[in-house]
């Protein structure tokens, strides 16, 4: 394999990786939310599901999750 082929393969890998991340991001946004919080299992209020259909946590857990994430 010559240098040119190696470079091309590397570029293809980067492109495939980029595409995978884009697909994952789209899937995360498009994925329907859930009726119950993934952290505490409580039902997510309907108004929250309407306001944020992608929400996977109840408001309390979401706030906790975001506070945790920001503190790191
Ligand atoms: Zn919760």
mmCIF file of N, CA and C and ligand atoms in Angstrom:
data_model
loop_
_atom_site.group_PDB
_atom_site.id
_atom_site.type_symbol
_atom_site.label_atom_id
_atom_site.label_comp_id
_atom_site.label_asym_id
_atom_site.label_seq_id
_atom_site.Cartn_x
_atom_site.Cartn_y
_atom_site.Cartn_z
ATOM 1 N N UNK A 1 0.851 -1.197 0.000
ATOM 2 C CA UNK A 1 0.000 0.000 0.000
ATOM 3 C C UNK A 1 0.886 1.246 0.000
ATOM 4 N N UNK A 2 0.648 2.130 -0.937
ATOM 5 C CA UNK A 2 1.481 3.339 -0.949
ATOM 6 C C UNK A 2 0.866 4.442 -0.067
ATOM 7 N N UNK A 3 1.623 5.512 0.050
ATOM 8 C CA UNK A 3 1.219 6.579 0.970
ATOM 9 C C UNK A 3 -0.121 7.181 0.565
ATOM 10 N N UNK A 4 -0.334 7.275 -0.718
ATOM 11 C CA UNK A 4 -1.574 7.886 -1.203
ATOM 12 C C UNK A 4 -2.793 7.048 -0.788
ATOM 13 N N UNK A 5 -2.642 5.734 -0.925
ATOM 14 C CA UNK A 5 -3.741 4.841 -0.536
ATOM 15 C C UNK A 5 -4.005 4.917 0.969
ATOM 16 N N UNK A 6 -2.915 4.983 1.728
ATOM 17 C CA UNK A 6 -3.068 5.081 3.187
ATOM 18 C C UNK A 6 -3.820 6.348 3.562
ATOM 19 N N UNK A 7 -3.458 7.435 2.904
ATOM 20 C CA UNK A 7 -4.098 8.714 3.183
ATOM 21 C C UNK A 7 -5.582 8.639 2.839
ATOM 22 N N UNK A 8 -5.878 8.016 1.724
ATOM 23 C CA UNK A 8 -7.271 7.909 1.293
ATOM 24 C C UNK A 8 -8.086 7.088 2.287
ATOM 25 N N UNK A 9 -7.499 5.984 2.741
ATOM 26 C CA UNK A 9 -8.177 5.141 3.729
ATOM 27 C C UNK A 9 -8.420 5.909 5.032
ATOM 28 N N UNK A 10 -7.423 6.677 5.439
ATOM 29 C CA UNK A 10 -7.561 7.454 6.673
ATOM 30 C C UNK A 10 -8.684 8.464 6.523
ATOM 31 N N UNK A 11 -8.748 9.101 5.357
ATOM 32 C CA UNK A 11 -9.806 10.084 5.131
ATOM 33 C C UNK A 11 -11.176 9.425 5.136
ATOM 34 N N UNK A 12 -11.257 8.234 4.562
ATOM 35 C CA UNK A 12 -12.533 7.521 4.552
ATOM 36 C C UNK A 12 -12.972 7.176 5.971
ATOM 37 N N UNK A 13 -11.994 6.795 6.790
ATOM 38 C CA UNK A 13 -12.333 6.455 8.180
ATOM 39 C C UNK A 13 -12.849 7.676 8.928
ATOM 40 N N UNK A 14 -12.182 8.809 8.720
ATOM 41 C CA UNK A 14 -12.621 10.047 9.387
ATOM 42 C C UNK A 14 -14.025 10.399 8.928
ATOM 43 N N UNK A 15 -14.265 10.280 7.652
ATOM 44 C CA UNK A 15 -15.584 10.613 7.099
ATOM 45 C C UNK A 15 -16.660 9.679 7.647
ATOM 46 N N UNK A 16 -16.363 8.390 7.718
ATOM 47 C CA UNK A 16 -17.328 7.418 8.233
ATOM 48 C C UNK A 16 -17.625 7.701 9.697
ATOM 49 N N UNK A 17 -16.603 8.067 10.438
ATOM 50 C CA UNK A 17 -16.765 8.367 11.855
ATOM 51 C C UNK A 17 -17.627 9.611 12.043
ATOM 52 N N UNK A 18 -17.371 10.618 11.218
ATOM 53 C CA UNK A 18 -18.136 11.858 11.281
ATOM 54 C C UNK A 18 -19.603 11.565 10.984
ATOM 55 N N UNK A 19 -19.834 10.765 9.961
ATOM 56 C CA UNK A 19 -21.199 10.428 9.572
ATOM 57 C C UNK A 19 -21.922 9.675 10.680
ATOM 58 N N UNK A 20 -21.174 8.770 11.349
ATOM 59 C CA UNK A 20 -21.776 8.004 12.433
ATOM 60 C C UNK A 20 -22.230 8.922 13.563
ATOM 61 N N UNK A 21 -21.387 9.916 13.859
ATOM 62 C CA UNK A 21 -21.736 10.830 14.946
ATOM 63 C C UNK A 21 -22.937 11.699 14.566
ATOM 64 N N UNK A 22 -22.984 12.103 13.305
ATOM 65 C CA UNK A 22 -24.137 12.888 12.840
ATOM 66 C C UNK A 22 -25.400 12.038 12.947
ATOM 67 N N UNK A 23 -25.315 10.788 12.483
ATOM 68 C CA UNK A 23 -26.472 9.888 12.553
ATOM 69 C C UNK A 23 -26.929 9.703 14.002
ATOM 70 N N UNK A 24 -25.986 9.547 14.900
ATOM 71 C CA UNK A 24 -26.326 9.334 16.305
ATOM 72 C C UNK A 24 -27.012 10.570 16.874
ATOM 73 N N UNK A 25 -26.512 11.749 16.490
ATOM 74 C CA UNK A 25 -27.108 12.995 16.983
ATOM 75 C C UNK A 25 -28.528 13.141 16.453
ATOM 76 N N UNK A 26 -28.721 12.827 15.181
ATOM 77 C CA UNK A 26 -30.063 12.916 14.588
ATOM 78 C C UNK A 26 -30.998 11.923 15.280
ATOM 79 N N UNK A 27 -30.518 10.714 15.499
ATOM 80 C CA UNK A 27 -31.336 9.688 16.143
ATOM 81 C C UNK A 27 -31.725 10.121 17.548
ATOM 82 N N UNK A 28 -30.789 10.755 18.251
ATOM 83 C CA UNK A 28 -31.068 11.183 19.618
ATOM 84 C C UNK A 28 -32.163 12.244 19.632
ATOM 85 N N UNK A 29 -32.136 13.129 18.651
ATOM 86 C CA UNK A 29 -33.140 14.194 18.591
ATOM 87 C C UNK A 29 -34.481 13.631 18.125
ATOM 88 N N UNK A 30 -34.416 12.714 17.159
ATOM 89 C CA UNK A 30 -35.645 12.194 16.573
ATOM 90 C C UNK A 30 -36.302 11.131 17.445
ATOM 91 N N UNK A 31 -35.508 10.519 18.305
ATOM 92 C CA UNK A 31 -36.034 9.429 19.119
ATOM 93 C C UNK A 31 -37.180 9.929 19.983
ATOM 94 N N UNK A 32 -38.249 9.214 19.998
ATOM 95 C CA UNK A 32 -39.347 9.631 20.856
ATOM 96 C C UNK A 32 -38.926 9.593 22.314
ATOM 97 N N UNK A 33 -39.466 10.483 23.084
ATOM 98 C CA UNK A 33 -39.156 10.496 24.510
ATOM 99 C C UNK A 33 -39.753 9.282 25.175
ATOM 100 N N UNK A 34 -39.714 9.311 26.465
ATOM 101 C CA UNK A 34 -40.200 8.169 27.198
ATOM 102 C C UNK A 34 -41.232 8.655 28.214
ATOM 103 N N UNK A 35 -42.131 7.782 28.616
ATOM 104 C CA UNK A 35 -43.174 8.172 29.563
ATOM 105 C C UNK A 35 -42.637 8.298 30.967
ATOM 106 N N UNK A 36 -41.557 7.567 31.222
ATOM 107 C CA UNK A 36 -41.037 7.623 32.583
ATOM 108 C C UNK A 36 -39.554 7.977 32.564
ATOM 109 N N UNK A 37 -39.162 8.666 33.617
ATOM 110 C CA UNK A 37 -37.800 9.153 33.769
ATOM 111 C C UNK A 37 -36.800 7.984 33.769
ATOM 112 N N UNK A 38 -35.718 8.132 32.988
ATOM 113 C CA UNK A 38 -34.737 7.046 32.931
ATOM 114 C C UNK A 38 -33.916 6.967 34.217
ATOM 115 N N UNK A 39 -33.944 8.037 35.021
ATOM 116 C CA UNK A 39 -33.153 8.026 36.253
ATOM 117 C C UNK A 39 -33.958 7.522 37.452
ATOM 118 N N UNK A 40 -35.149 8.092 37.665
ATOM 119 C CA UNK A 40 -35.901 7.718 38.867
ATOM 120 C C UNK A 40 -37.119 6.866 38.550
ATOM 121 N N UNK A 41 -37.491 6.791 37.265
ATOM 122 C CA UNK A 41 -38.608 5.940 36.894
ATOM 123 C C UNK A 41 -39.975 6.577 37.080
ATOM 124 N N UNK A 42 -39.983 7.797 37.614
ATOM 125 C CA UNK A 42 -41.263 8.495 37.774
ATOM 126 C C UNK A 42 -41.830 8.860 36.411
ATOM 127 N N UNK A 43 -43.141 9.002 36.368
ATOM 128 C CA UNK A 43 -43.780 9.433 35.131
ATOM 129 C C UNK A 43 -43.350 10.860 34.820
ATOM 130 N N UNK A 44 -43.091 11.116 33.530
ATOM 131 C CA UNK A 44 -42.754 12.475 33.114
ATOM 132 C C UNK A 44 -44.072 13.191 32.822
ATOM 133 N N UNK A 45 -44.295 14.344 33.439
ATOM 134 C CA UNK A 45 -45.565 15.045 33.230
ATOM 135 C C UNK A 45 -45.816 15.309 31.746
ATOM 136 N N UNK A 46 -47.085 15.219 31.377
ATOM 137 C CA UNK A 46 -47.416 15.355 29.970
ATOM 138 C C UNK A 46 -46.960 16.695 29.402
ATOM 139 N N UNK A 47 -47.108 17.773 30.205
ATOM 140 C CA UNK A 47 -46.728 19.083 29.655
ATOM 141 C C UNK A 47 -45.232 19.143 29.345
ATOM 142 N N UNK A 48 -44.457 18.395 30.132
ATOM 143 C CA UNK A 48 -43.022 18.365 29.852
ATOM 144 C C UNK A 48 -42.766 17.565 28.583
ATOM 145 N N UNK A 49 -43.515 16.478 28.407
ATOM 146 C CA UNK A 49 -43.304 15.660 27.207
ATOM 147 C C UNK A 49 -43.694 16.421 25.948
ATOM 148 N N UNK A 50 -44.711 17.302 26.100
ATOM 149 C CA UNK A 50 -45.117 18.108 24.946
ATOM 150 C C UNK A 50 -44.072 19.194 24.685
ATOM 151 N N UNK A 51 -43.618 19.824 25.770
ATOM 152 C CA UNK A 51 -42.640 20.904 25.621
ATOM 153 C C UNK A 51 -41.288 20.376 25.165
ATOM 154 N N UNK A 52 -40.937 19.186 25.622
ATOM 155 C CA UNK A 52 -39.634 18.604 25.295
ATOM 156 C C UNK A 52 -39.820 17.117 24.996
ATOM 157 N N UNK A 53 -40.294 16.803 23.777
ATOM 158 C CA UNK A 53 -40.627 15.399 23.444
ATOM 159 C C UNK A 53 -39.436 14.454 23.541
ATOM 160 N N UNK A 54 -38.239 15.014 23.485
ATOM 161 C CA UNK A 54 -37.048 14.167 23.545
ATOM 162 C C UNK A 54 -36.612 13.914 24.992
ATOM 163 N N UNK A 55 -37.288 14.536 25.939
ATOM 164 C CA UNK A 55 -36.879 14.440 27.342
ATOM 165 C C UNK A 55 -36.897 12.984 27.813
ATOM 166 N N UNK A 56 -35.867 12.608 28.518
ATOM 167 C CA UNK A 56 -35.783 11.248 29.038
ATOM 168 C C UNK A 56 -35.758 11.240 30.558
ATOM 169 N N UNK A 57 -35.783 12.447 31.121
ATOM 170 C CA UNK A 57 -35.761 12.563 32.585
ATOM 171 C C UNK A 57 -36.869 13.498 33.029
ATOM 172 N N UNK A 58 -37.329 13.305 34.249
ATOM 173 C CA UNK A 58 -38.269 14.263 34.819
ATOM 174 C C UNK A 58 -37.491 15.556 35.088
ATOM 175 N N UNK A 59 -38.229 16.603 35.399
ATOM 176 C CA UNK A 59 -37.582 17.908 35.543
ATOM 177 C C UNK A 59 -36.515 17.874 36.638
ATOM 178 N N UNK A 60 -36.854 17.259 37.763
ATOM 179 C CA UNK A 60 -35.897 17.203 38.876
ATOM 180 C C UNK A 60 -34.607 16.497 38.483
ATOM 181 N N UNK A 61 -34.754 15.328 37.851
ATOM 182 C CA UNK A 61 -33.557 14.580 37.454
ATOM 183 C C UNK A 61 -32.779 15.312 36.369
ATOM 184 N N UNK A 62 -33.502 15.994 35.471
ATOM 185 C CA UNK A 62 -32.824 16.734 34.418
ATOM 186 C C UNK A 62 -31.980 17.856 35.018
ATOM 187 N N UNK A 63 -32.570 18.542 35.995
ATOM 188 C CA UNK A 63 -31.837 19.630 36.643
ATOM 189 C C UNK A 63 -30.617 19.090 37.377
ATOM 190 N N UNK A 64 -30.804 17.967 38.039
ATOM 191 C CA UNK A 64 -29.695 17.336 38.751
ATOM 192 C C UNK A 64 -28.613 16.915 37.769
ATOM 193 N N UNK A 65 -29.046 16.302 36.673
ATOM 194 C CA UNK A 65 -28.125 15.831 35.643
ATOM 195 C C UNK A 65 -27.315 16.987 35.073
ATOM 196 N N UNK A 66 -27.999 18.098 34.776
ATOM 197 C CA UNK A 66 -27.301 19.244 34.199
ATOM 198 C C UNK A 66 -26.362 19.892 35.204
ATOM 199 N N UNK A 67 -26.777 19.959 36.468
ATOM 200 C CA UNK A 67 -25.922 20.524 37.502
ATOM 201 C C UNK A 67 -24.666 19.670 37.664
ATOM 202 N N UNK A 68 -24.852 18.348 37.639
ATOM 203 C CA UNK A 68 -23.730 17.412 37.732
ATOM 204 C C UNK A 68 -22.762 17.618 36.583
ATOM 205 N N UNK A 69 -23.329 17.734 35.395
ATOM 206 C CA UNK A 69 -22.521 17.852 34.187
ATOM 207 C C UNK A 69 -21.734 19.159 34.216
ATOM 208 N N UNK A 70 -22.385 20.245 34.689
ATOM 209 C CA UNK A 70 -21.730 21.545 34.708
ATOM 210 C C UNK A 70 -20.632 21.583 35.762
ATOM 211 N N UNK A 71 -20.822 20.812 36.842
ATOM 212 C CA UNK A 71 -19.847 20.860 37.918
ATOM 213 C C UNK A 71 -18.574 20.097 37.576
ATOM 214 N N UNK A 72 -18.616 19.318 36.482
ATOM 215 C CA UNK A 72 -17.435 18.548 36.113
ATOM 216 C C UNK A 72 -16.545 19.295 35.123
HETATM 217 ZN ZN1 LIG B 1 -36.584 11.524 37.502
#
